[in-house]
PDB file of C-alpha atoms in Angstrom:
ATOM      1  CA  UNK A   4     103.294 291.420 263.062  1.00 30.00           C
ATOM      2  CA  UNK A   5     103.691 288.204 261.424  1.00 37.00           C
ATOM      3  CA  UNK A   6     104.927 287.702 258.086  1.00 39.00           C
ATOM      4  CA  UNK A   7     104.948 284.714 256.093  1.00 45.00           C
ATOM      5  CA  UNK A   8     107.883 283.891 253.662  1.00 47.00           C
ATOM      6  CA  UNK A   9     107.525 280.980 251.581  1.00 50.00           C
ATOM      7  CA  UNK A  10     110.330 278.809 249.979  1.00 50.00           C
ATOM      8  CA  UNK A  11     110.255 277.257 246.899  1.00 45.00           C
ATOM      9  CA  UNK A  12     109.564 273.687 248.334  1.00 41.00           C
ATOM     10  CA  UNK A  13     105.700 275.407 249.368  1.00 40.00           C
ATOM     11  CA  UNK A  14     106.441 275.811 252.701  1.00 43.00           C
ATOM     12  CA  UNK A  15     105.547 278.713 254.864  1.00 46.00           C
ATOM     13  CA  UNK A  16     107.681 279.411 257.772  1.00 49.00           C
ATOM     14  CA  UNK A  17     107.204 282.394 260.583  1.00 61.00           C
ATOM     15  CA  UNK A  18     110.863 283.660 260.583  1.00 66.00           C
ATOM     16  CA  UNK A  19     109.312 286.591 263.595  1.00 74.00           C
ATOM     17  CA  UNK A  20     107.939 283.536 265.602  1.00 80.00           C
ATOM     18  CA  UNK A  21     111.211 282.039 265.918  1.00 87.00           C
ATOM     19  CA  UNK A  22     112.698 285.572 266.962  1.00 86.00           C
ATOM     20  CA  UNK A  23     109.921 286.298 269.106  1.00 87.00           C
ATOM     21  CA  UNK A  24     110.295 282.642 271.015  1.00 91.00           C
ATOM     22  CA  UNK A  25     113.892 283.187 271.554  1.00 93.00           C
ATOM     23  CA  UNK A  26     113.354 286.077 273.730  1.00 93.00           C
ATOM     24  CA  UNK A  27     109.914 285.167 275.263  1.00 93.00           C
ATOM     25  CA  UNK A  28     111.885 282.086 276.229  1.00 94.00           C
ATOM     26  CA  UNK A  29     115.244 283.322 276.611  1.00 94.00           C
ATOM     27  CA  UNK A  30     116.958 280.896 274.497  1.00 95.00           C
ATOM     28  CA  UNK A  31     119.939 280.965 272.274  1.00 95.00           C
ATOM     29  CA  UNK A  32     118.234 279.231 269.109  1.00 94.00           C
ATOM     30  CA  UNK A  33     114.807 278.564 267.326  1.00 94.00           C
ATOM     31  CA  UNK A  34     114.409 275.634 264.517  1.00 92.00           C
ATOM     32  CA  UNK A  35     111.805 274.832 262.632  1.00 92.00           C
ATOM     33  CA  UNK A  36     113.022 271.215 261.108  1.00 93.00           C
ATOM     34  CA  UNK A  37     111.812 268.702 258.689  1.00 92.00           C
ATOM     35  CA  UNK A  38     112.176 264.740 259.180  1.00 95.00           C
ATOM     36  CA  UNK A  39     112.193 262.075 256.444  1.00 94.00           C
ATOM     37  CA  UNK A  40     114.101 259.071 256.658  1.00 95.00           C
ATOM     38  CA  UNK A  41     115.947 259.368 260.070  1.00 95.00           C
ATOM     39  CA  UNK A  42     117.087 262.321 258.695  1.00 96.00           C
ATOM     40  CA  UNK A  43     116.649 265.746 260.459  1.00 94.00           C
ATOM     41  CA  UNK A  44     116.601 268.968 257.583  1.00 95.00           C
ATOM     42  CA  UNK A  45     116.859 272.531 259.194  1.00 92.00           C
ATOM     43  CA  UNK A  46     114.396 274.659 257.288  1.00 88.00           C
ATOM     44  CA  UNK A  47     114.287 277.525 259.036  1.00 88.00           C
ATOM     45  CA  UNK A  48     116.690 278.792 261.679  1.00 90.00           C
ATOM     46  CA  UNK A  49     117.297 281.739 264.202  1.00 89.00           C
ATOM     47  CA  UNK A  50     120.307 282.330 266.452  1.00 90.00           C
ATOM     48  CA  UNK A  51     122.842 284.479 268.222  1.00 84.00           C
ATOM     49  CA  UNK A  52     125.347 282.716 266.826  1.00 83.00           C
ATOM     50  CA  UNK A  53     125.610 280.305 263.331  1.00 79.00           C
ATOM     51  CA  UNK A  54     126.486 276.635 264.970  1.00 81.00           C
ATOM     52  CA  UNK A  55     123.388 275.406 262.383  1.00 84.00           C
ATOM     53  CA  UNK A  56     122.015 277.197 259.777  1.00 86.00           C
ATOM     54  CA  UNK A  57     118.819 276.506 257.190  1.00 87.00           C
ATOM     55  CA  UNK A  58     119.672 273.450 254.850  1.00 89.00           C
ATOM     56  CA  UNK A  59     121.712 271.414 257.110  1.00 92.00           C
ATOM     57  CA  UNK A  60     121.116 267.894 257.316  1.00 93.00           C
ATOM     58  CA  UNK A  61     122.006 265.827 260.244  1.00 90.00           C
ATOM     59  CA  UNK A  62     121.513 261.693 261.798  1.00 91.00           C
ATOM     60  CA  UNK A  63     118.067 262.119 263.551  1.00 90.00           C
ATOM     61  CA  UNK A  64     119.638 260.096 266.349  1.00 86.00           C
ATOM     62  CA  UNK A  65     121.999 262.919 266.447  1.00 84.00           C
ATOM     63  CA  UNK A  66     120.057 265.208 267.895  1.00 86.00           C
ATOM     64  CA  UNK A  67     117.963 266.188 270.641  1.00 84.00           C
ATOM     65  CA  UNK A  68     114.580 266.472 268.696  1.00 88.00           C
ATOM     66  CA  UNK A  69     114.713 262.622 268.141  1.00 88.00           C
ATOM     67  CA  UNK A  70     112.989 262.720 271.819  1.00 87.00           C
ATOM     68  CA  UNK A  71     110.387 264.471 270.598  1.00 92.00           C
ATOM     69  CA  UNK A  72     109.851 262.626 267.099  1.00 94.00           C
ATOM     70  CA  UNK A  73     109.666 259.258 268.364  1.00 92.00           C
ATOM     71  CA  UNK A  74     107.643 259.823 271.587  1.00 92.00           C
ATOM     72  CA  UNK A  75     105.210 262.370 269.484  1.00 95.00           C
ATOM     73  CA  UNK A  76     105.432 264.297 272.368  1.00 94.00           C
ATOM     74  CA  UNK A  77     106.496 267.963 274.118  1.00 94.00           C
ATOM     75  CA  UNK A  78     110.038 267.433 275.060  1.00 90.00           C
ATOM     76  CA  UNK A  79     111.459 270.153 277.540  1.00 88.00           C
ATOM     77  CA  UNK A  80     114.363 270.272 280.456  1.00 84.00           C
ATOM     78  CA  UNK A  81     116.171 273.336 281.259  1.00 84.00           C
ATOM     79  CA  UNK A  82     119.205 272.054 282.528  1.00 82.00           C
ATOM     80  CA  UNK A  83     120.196 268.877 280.365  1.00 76.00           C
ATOM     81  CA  UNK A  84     123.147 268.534 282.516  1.00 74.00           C
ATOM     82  CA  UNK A  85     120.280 267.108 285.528  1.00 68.00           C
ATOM     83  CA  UNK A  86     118.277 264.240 283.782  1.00 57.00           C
ATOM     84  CA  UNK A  87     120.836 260.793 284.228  1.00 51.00           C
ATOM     85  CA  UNK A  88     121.775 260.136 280.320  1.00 46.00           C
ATOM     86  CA  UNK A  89     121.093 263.611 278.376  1.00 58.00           C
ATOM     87  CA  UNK A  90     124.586 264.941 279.088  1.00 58.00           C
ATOM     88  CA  UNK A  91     125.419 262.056 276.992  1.00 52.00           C
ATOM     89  CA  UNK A  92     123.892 262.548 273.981  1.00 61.00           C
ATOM     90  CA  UNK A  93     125.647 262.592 270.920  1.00 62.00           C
ATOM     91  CA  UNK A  94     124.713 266.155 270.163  1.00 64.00           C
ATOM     92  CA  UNK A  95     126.136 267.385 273.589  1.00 61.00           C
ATOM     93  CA  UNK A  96     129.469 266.148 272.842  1.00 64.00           C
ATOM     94  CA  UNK A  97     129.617 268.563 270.019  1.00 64.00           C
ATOM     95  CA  UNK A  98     127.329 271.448 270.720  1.00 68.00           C
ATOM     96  CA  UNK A  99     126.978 271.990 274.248  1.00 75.00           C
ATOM     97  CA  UNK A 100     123.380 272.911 274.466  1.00 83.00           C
ATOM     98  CA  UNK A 101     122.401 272.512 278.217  1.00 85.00           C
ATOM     99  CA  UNK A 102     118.671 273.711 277.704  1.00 89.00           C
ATOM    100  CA  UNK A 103     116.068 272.506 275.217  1.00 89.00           C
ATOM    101  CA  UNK A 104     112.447 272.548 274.389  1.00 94.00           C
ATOM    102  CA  UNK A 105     110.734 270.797 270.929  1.00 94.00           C
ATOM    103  CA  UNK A 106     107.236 269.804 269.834  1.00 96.00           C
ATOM    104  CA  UNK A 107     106.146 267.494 266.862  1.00 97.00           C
ATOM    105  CA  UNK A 108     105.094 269.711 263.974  1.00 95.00           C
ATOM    106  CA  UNK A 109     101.852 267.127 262.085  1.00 95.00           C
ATOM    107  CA  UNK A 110     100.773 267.120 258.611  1.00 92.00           C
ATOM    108  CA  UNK A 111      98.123 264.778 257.674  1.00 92.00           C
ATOM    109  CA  UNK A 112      97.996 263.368 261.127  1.00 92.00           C
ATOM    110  CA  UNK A 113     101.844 262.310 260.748  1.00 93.00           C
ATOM    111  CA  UNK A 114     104.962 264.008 262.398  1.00 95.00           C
ATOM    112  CA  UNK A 115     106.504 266.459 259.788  1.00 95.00           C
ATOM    113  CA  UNK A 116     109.231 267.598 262.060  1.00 95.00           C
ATOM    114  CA  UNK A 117     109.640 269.901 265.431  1.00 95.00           C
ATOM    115  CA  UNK A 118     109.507 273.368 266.443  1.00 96.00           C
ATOM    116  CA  UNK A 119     112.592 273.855 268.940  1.00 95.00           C
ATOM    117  CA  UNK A 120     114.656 276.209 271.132  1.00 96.00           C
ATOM    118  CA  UNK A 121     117.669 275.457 272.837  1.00 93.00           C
ATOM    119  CA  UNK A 122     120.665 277.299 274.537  1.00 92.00           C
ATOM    120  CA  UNK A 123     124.150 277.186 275.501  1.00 90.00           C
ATOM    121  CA  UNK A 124     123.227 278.065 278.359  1.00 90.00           C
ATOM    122  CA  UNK A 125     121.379 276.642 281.504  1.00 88.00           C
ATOM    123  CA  UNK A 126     117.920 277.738 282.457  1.00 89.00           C
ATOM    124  CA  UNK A 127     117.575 278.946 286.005  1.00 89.00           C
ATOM    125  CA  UNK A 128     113.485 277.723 286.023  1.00 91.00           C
ATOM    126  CA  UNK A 129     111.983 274.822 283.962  1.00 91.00           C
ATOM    127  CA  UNK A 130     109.656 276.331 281.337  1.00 94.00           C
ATOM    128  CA  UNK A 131     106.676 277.892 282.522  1.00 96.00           C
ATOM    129  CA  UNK A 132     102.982 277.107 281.263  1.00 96.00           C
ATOM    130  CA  UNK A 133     102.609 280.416 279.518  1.00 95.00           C
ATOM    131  CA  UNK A 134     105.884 279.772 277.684  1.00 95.00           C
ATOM    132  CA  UNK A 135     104.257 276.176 276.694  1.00 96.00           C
ATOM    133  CA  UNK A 136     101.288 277.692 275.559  1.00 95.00           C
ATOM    134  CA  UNK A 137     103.226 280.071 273.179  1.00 93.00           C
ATOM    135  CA  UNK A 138     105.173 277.174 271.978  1.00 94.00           C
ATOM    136  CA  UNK A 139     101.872 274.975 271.004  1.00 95.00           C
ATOM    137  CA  UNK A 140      99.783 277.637 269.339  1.00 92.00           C
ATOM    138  CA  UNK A 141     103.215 278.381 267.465  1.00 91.00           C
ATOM    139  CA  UNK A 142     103.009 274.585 266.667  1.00 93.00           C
ATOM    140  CA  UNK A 143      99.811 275.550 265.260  1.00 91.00           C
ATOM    141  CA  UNK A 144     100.296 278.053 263.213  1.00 86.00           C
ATOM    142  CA  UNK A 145     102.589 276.334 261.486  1.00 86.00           C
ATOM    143  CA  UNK A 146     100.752 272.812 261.289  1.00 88.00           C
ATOM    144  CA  UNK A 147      98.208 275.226 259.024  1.00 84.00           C
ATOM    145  CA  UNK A 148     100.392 276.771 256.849  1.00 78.00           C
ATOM    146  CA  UNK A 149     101.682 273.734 255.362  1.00 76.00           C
ATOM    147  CA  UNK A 150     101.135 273.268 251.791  1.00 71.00           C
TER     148      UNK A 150
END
């Protein structure tokens, strides 16, 4: 079942999806975010542990969702270690998050922000279609509960 809470700035978020993504993709983290002015707002977070939590702000180029804002694009590697350049991103050198997957999140044909798992730890496979899938019509669901 999916319920709907909504915060006082008129946003609905699906606090289950985020729980149910985590396991279906066997990540550490879900994040629903917000992006205005290179700035990155979490609005919504689920994780096994607290290294975020809902209302922080952080430097868009500080983290890995940047990828997906400015390319508008499905951003996804399972073992950011691999890909020449990742390992070095300024996020990494804080958090170590070594697996990641985000999507744009529109409103009014513009990016609002991204829908995104990571983990601490490695992925064994890259991310399969079905898990794709789940994280688009998530995307969705979202995109039309915005005020």
């Amino acid at each position: 079942m999916i319920y709907f809470i909504c915060r006082g700035w008129g946003i609905c978020m699906l606090l289950d999806e985020l729980k149910l993504g985590r396991s279906f993709l066997d990540m550490d983290y879900g994040i629903v975010s917000y992006i205005q002015d290179n700035t990155y707002h979490i609005i919504e977070f689920s994780g096994v542990d607290e290294p975020f939590k809902k209302g922080d702000s952080f430097p868009l180029n500080m983290v890995y969702c940047s990828v997906v804002y400015y390319s508008r694009e499905l951003f996804g590697v399972h073992n950011i270690q691999n890909p020449e350049g990742r390992k070095l991103h300024p996020l990494y050198e804080n958090i170590k998050l070594n697996a990641y997957i985000g999507l744009p999140i529109y409103k009014d044909n513009q990016v609002y922000g991204t829908l995104n798992f990571s983990s601490k730890e490695v992925r064994e496979e890259p991310f399969s279609s079905s898990q794709i899938s789940f994280l688009k019509d998530t995307a969705l669901l979202i995109e039309n509960k915005l005020p």
